[in-house]
Structures are given as C-alpha cells and as structure tokens.
Amino acid sequence: MKTLIAYATKRGATRDMAARIAGGLGGADIVDLDGPEAGRVDLSAYGTVVIGASTYAGSLRKSAVTWAKAREAELASKKVALFEIGSAKDALAVETALPGLCAVAVAVAKLGGEIRWKRLSLPERWIIKAIMKTEGDSSTIDDDAVEAFVEAVRKASL
Ligand SMILES: Cc1cc2nc3c(=O)[nH]c(=O)nc-3n(C[C@H](O)[C@H](O)[C@H](O)COP(=O)(O)O)c2cc1C
C-alpha cells in the first residue's frame, strides 16, 4: 500500500524534510497540512502515514496536531511514524502533543532544524539572536537520524 507524508511547516524546513524522506522511501504522496487539500485526504488509500511538523517555542505546529488528533482512530489501523523539526536538542514536543500516536508509532524522531535567517520576522531574529548568540543561516539537521528514520519507516512498510 502507499505511503503518505503529511507535514506542517512555517518556514519551509519541514517541507524540505518531507521531500527528502519521500525520496529516501523511493516515493510517497505528500500533503501540506496548512493547505486546502489537508481536509480532503482519503487515508484509506495508505498503509503508512508519516507526520512531520516543526517546533516553535516548545510547541509542535498546531495544524499537524489538530489534523493528527482528528484522525487518531483511523490512524490506529496503519503504520504511523512521526518526525519533528527543531533546532534545539531538548525533549520532543511531539511526545507531549501526540502521546497516543507516539506510543504506537513505528518511529518517532527529532531530526534537527534549520534557521533560514532571511525568512524570519524581526522579532524572530531577536529571539534567535538572544538564544543562539549568533545570527544568519544555520542547520542542525542530523543526517544519521534522518537515515535511521527513513530505514525504520521503510522496514515497517514492507
Ligand atoms: C522564534 C523561533 C522559536 C523557535 N523555537 C524552537 C523550539 O522551541 N524548539 C526547537 O527545537 N526549535 C525551535 N526553533 C527552530 C525551528 O524549529 C527551526 O527553525 C525549524 O527548522 C523550523 O522549521 P520550519 O521551517 O518547517 O517551520 C525556533 C525558531 C524560531 C525562529
């Protein structure tokens, strides 16, 4: 059966990761959970559903949490994997936001994050400068974690 990757992004890093994971899996359908098609997805077509979202101020992007919670019963019959995009190495926000899905997921991982300086608002730049003591683009994307996540999803989908 097919794989769906459903993602929620604010600045594009999670969208790029969704595409990278789809490539690693050898293909998957991708849906933007902030777009008009999010409410129209027919999950019956999918055996595996990967959900990814970015974290801001300790919270997972709301559109992903709302979408996943509304479909928890349907997702229970599928292989589910969850990935979080965020620059900090702190506890996973996805475990707080979606504990039920995390408990049954075939993979749950924080894959790192990216600061895309030019895309940040002025207040966001102030926050990042204060926390990270630096400015400009940066990436903490963990390639090994991405590979391990893709492999876990691939194996579970066989
Ligand atoms: C204002 C602000 C707050 C952030 N808060 C967090 C956070 O609490 N935890 C974290 O891991 N990353 C945090 N980040 C980093 C983002 O999650 C990171 O830039 C991520 O790649 C954004 O993904 P997106 O482009 O898909 O939205 C923050 C970034 C900004 C600009």
Short mmCIF file of C-alpha atoms and ligand atoms in Angstrom, two decimals:
data_model
loop_
_atom_site.label_atom_id
_atom_site.label_comp_id
_atom_site.label_asym_id
_atom_site.label_seq_id
_atom_site.Cartn_x
_atom_site.Cartn_y
_atom_site.Cartn_z
CA MET A 1 0.00 0.00 0.00
CA LYS A 2 1.03 3.60 -0.49
CA THR A 3 2.76 5.92 1.96
CA LEU A 4 1.54 9.43 2.81
CA ILE A 5 3.79 12.11 4.28
CA ALA A 6 1.72 14.83 5.95
CA TYR A 7 3.72 17.87 7.05
CA ALA A 8 3.25 21.25 8.68
CA THR A 9 5.84 23.98 8.21
CA LYS A 10 6.16 27.68 8.93
CA ARG A 11 9.38 28.49 7.08
CA GLY A 12 9.91 25.54 4.73
CA ALA A 13 12.41 23.27 6.52
CA THR A 14 9.79 20.62 7.32
CA ARG A 15 8.54 20.69 3.73
CA ASP A 16 12.08 20.00 2.50
CA MET A 17 12.47 17.17 5.01
CA ALA A 18 9.16 15.65 3.86
CA ALA A 19 10.52 15.64 0.29
CA ARG A 20 13.83 14.16 1.46
CA ILE A 21 12.06 11.35 3.33
CA ALA A 22 9.82 10.68 0.32
CA GLY A 23 12.96 10.38 -1.82
CA GLY A 24 14.57 8.04 0.72
CA LEU A 25 11.49 5.83 0.66
CA GLY A 26 11.53 5.68 -3.12
CA GLY A 27 8.37 7.75 -3.41
CA ALA A 28 5.38 8.80 -1.32
CA ASP A 29 2.41 11.14 -1.59
CA ILE A 30 2.95 14.42 0.26
CA VAL A 31 0.32 16.72 1.73
CA ASP A 32 0.73 20.19 3.27
CA LEU A 33 -1.37 20.27 6.44
CA ASP A 34 -1.73 24.05 6.14
CA GLY A 35 -3.09 23.73 2.61
CA PRO A 36 -6.61 23.20 1.26
CA GLU A 37 -6.05 19.52 0.48
CA ALA A 38 -5.35 18.60 4.14
CA GLY A 39 -9.03 18.13 4.94
CA ARG A 40 -9.66 16.10 1.79
CA VAL A 41 -7.04 13.38 2.24
CA ASP A 42 -8.50 9.88 1.94
CA LEU A 43 -6.44 7.85 4.40
CA SER A 44 -7.95 4.55 3.23
CA ALA A 45 -5.52 4.65 0.30
CA TYR A 46 -2.49 4.48 2.62
CA GLY A 47 -0.87 1.73 4.66
CA THR A 48 1.77 4.03 6.15
CA VAL A 49 1.35 7.64 7.29
CA VAL A 50 4.35 9.78 8.22
CA ILE A 51 3.52 13.01 10.06
CA GLY A 52 6.09 15.77 10.41
CA ALA A 53 5.97 19.25 11.93
CA SER A 54 8.25 21.97 13.18
CA THR A 55 8.50 23.23 16.75
CA TYR A 56 8.32 26.87 17.83
CA ALA A 57 8.62 27.98 21.46
CA GLY A 58 8.37 24.38 22.63
CA SER A 59 5.17 23.56 20.76
CA LEU A 60 4.59 21.44 17.69
CA ARG A 61 2.86 23.25 14.83
CA LYS A 62 -0.84 23.30 15.63
CA SER A 63 -2.17 22.33 12.19
CA ALA A 64 -0.34 18.99 12.41
CA VAL A 65 -1.54 18.31 15.95
CA THR A 66 -5.17 19.11 15.07
CA TRP A 67 -5.05 17.03 11.87
CA ALA A 68 -3.49 14.01 13.57
CA LYS A 69 -5.76 14.11 16.63
CA ALA A 70 -8.87 14.26 14.44
CA ARG A 71 -7.70 11.10 12.65
CA GLU A 72 -6.26 9.11 15.55
CA ALA A 73 -8.87 6.34 15.29
CA GLU A 74 -8.28 5.87 11.55
CA LEU A 75 -4.51 6.05 12.00
CA ALA A 76 -4.67 3.22 14.55
CA SER A 77 -5.03 0.70 11.70
CA LYS A 78 -1.90 2.00 9.90
CA LYS A 79 1.83 2.16 10.33
CA VAL A 80 2.45 5.65 11.71
CA ALA A 81 5.77 7.48 12.01
CA LEU A 82 6.34 10.93 13.47
CA PHE A 83 9.18 13.36 12.90
CA GLU A 84 9.82 16.72 14.47
CA ILE A 85 11.91 19.54 13.03
CA GLY A 86 13.53 21.90 15.51
CA SER A 87 16.95 23.37 16.23
CA ALA A 88 17.05 22.66 19.97
CA LYS A 89 18.15 19.34 21.40
CA ASP A 90 15.53 19.41 24.14
CA ALA A 91 12.68 16.99 24.81
CA LEU A 92 10.45 16.06 21.89
CA ALA A 93 7.38 18.32 21.66
CA VAL A 94 5.64 15.62 19.60
CA GLU A 95 5.63 13.31 22.65
CA THR A 96 3.67 15.92 24.60
CA ALA A 97 1.39 16.90 21.70
CA LEU A 98 0.56 13.42 20.36
CA PRO A 99 1.29 10.89 23.13
CA GLY A 100 -1.18 8.28 21.85
CA LEU A 101 0.31 8.18 18.36
CA CYS A 102 3.87 8.24 19.71
CA ALA A 103 3.10 5.16 21.80
CA VAL A 104 2.13 3.09 18.74
CA ALA A 105 4.40 4.69 16.11
CA VAL A 106 7.00 2.62 14.24
CA ALA A 107 9.39 5.60 14.54
CA VAL A 108 9.46 8.90 16.43
CA ALA A 109 12.41 11.23 15.93
CA LYS A 110 13.59 14.82 16.17
CA LEU A 111 15.71 15.32 13.06
CA GLY A 112 17.21 18.75 13.83
CA GLY A 113 16.24 22.08 12.37
CA GLU A 114 17.28 24.93 10.13
CA ILE A 115 17.42 28.66 10.72
CA ARG A 116 16.65 30.43 7.46
CA TRP A 117 17.56 33.92 8.54
CA LYS A 118 16.03 35.89 5.66
CA ARG A 119 12.66 34.20 6.20
CA LEU A 120 12.42 35.19 9.89
CA SER A 121 10.44 38.17 11.10
CA LEU A 122 12.33 40.84 13.06
CA PRO A 123 11.04 39.60 16.46
CA GLU A 124 12.01 36.05 15.50
CA ARG A 125 15.52 37.25 14.65
CA TRP A 126 15.77 38.90 18.08
CA ILE A 127 14.70 35.64 19.77
CA ILE A 128 17.16 33.51 17.80
CA LYS A 129 19.98 36.00 18.40
CA ALA A 130 19.26 36.00 22.14
CA ILE A 131 19.06 32.21 22.42
CA MET A 132 21.72 31.08 19.95
CA LYS A 133 24.09 34.05 20.44
CA THR A 134 24.56 34.13 16.71
CA GLU A 135 22.75 35.22 13.57
CA GLY A 136 22.49 34.01 9.99
CA ASP A 137 21.57 30.67 8.44
CA SER A 138 22.35 27.51 10.38
CA SER A 139 21.43 23.83 10.31
CA THR A 140 21.37 21.11 12.93
CA ILE A 141 19.79 18.54 10.60
CA ASP A 142 21.09 15.16 11.79
CA ASP A 143 21.76 13.11 8.65
CA ASP A 144 22.25 9.87 10.62
CA ALA A 145 18.92 10.38 12.40
CA VAL A 146 17.22 11.05 9.04
CA GLU A 147 18.67 7.87 7.56
CA ALA A 148 17.66 5.81 10.60
CA PHE A 149 14.13 7.26 10.48
CA VAL A 150 13.74 6.50 6.76
CA GLU A 151 15.05 2.97 7.30
CA ALA A 152 12.62 2.34 10.17
CA VAL A 153 9.68 3.54 8.06
CA ARG A 154 10.84 1.54 5.04
CA LYS A 155 11.18 -1.69 7.07
CA ALA A 156 7.81 -1.22 8.80
CA SER A 157 6.09 -0.64 5.43
CA LEU A 158 7.34 -3.86 3.82
C1 LIG B 1 11.07 32.18 17.11
C2 LIG B 1 11.58 30.79 16.98
C3 LIG B 1 11.34 29.86 18.01
C4 LIG B 1 11.83 28.54 17.91
N1 LIG B 1 11.59 27.66 18.94
C5 LIG B 1 12.09 26.40 18.86
C6 LIG B 1 11.89 25.46 19.93
O1 LIG B 1 11.24 25.73 20.93
N2 LIG B 1 12.46 24.23 19.80
C7 LIG B 1 13.18 23.87 18.70
O2 LIG B 1 13.67 22.74 18.65
N3 LIG B 1 13.36 24.73 17.65
C8 LIG B 1 12.84 25.97 17.71
N4 LIG B 1 13.01 26.84 16.67
C9 LIG B 1 13.72 26.40 15.47
C10 LIG B 1 12.75 25.94 14.38
O3 LIG B 1 12.01 24.83 14.81
C11 LIG B 1 13.57 25.60 13.14
O4 LIG B 1 13.99 26.80 12.55
C12 LIG B 1 12.83 24.73 12.14
O5 LIG B 1 13.73 24.28 11.16
C13 LIG B 1 11.67 25.46 11.51
O6 LIG B 1 11.02 24.58 10.64
P1 LIG B 1 10.01 25.12 9.52
O7 LIG B 1 10.84 25.94 8.56
O8 LIG B 1 9.49 23.89 8.89
O9 LIG B 1 8.95 25.90 10.22
C14 LIG B 1 12.54 28.14 16.75
C15 LIG B 1 12.74 29.07 15.72
C16 LIG B 1 12.27 30.36 15.80
C17 LIG B 1 12.51 31.31 14.67
#
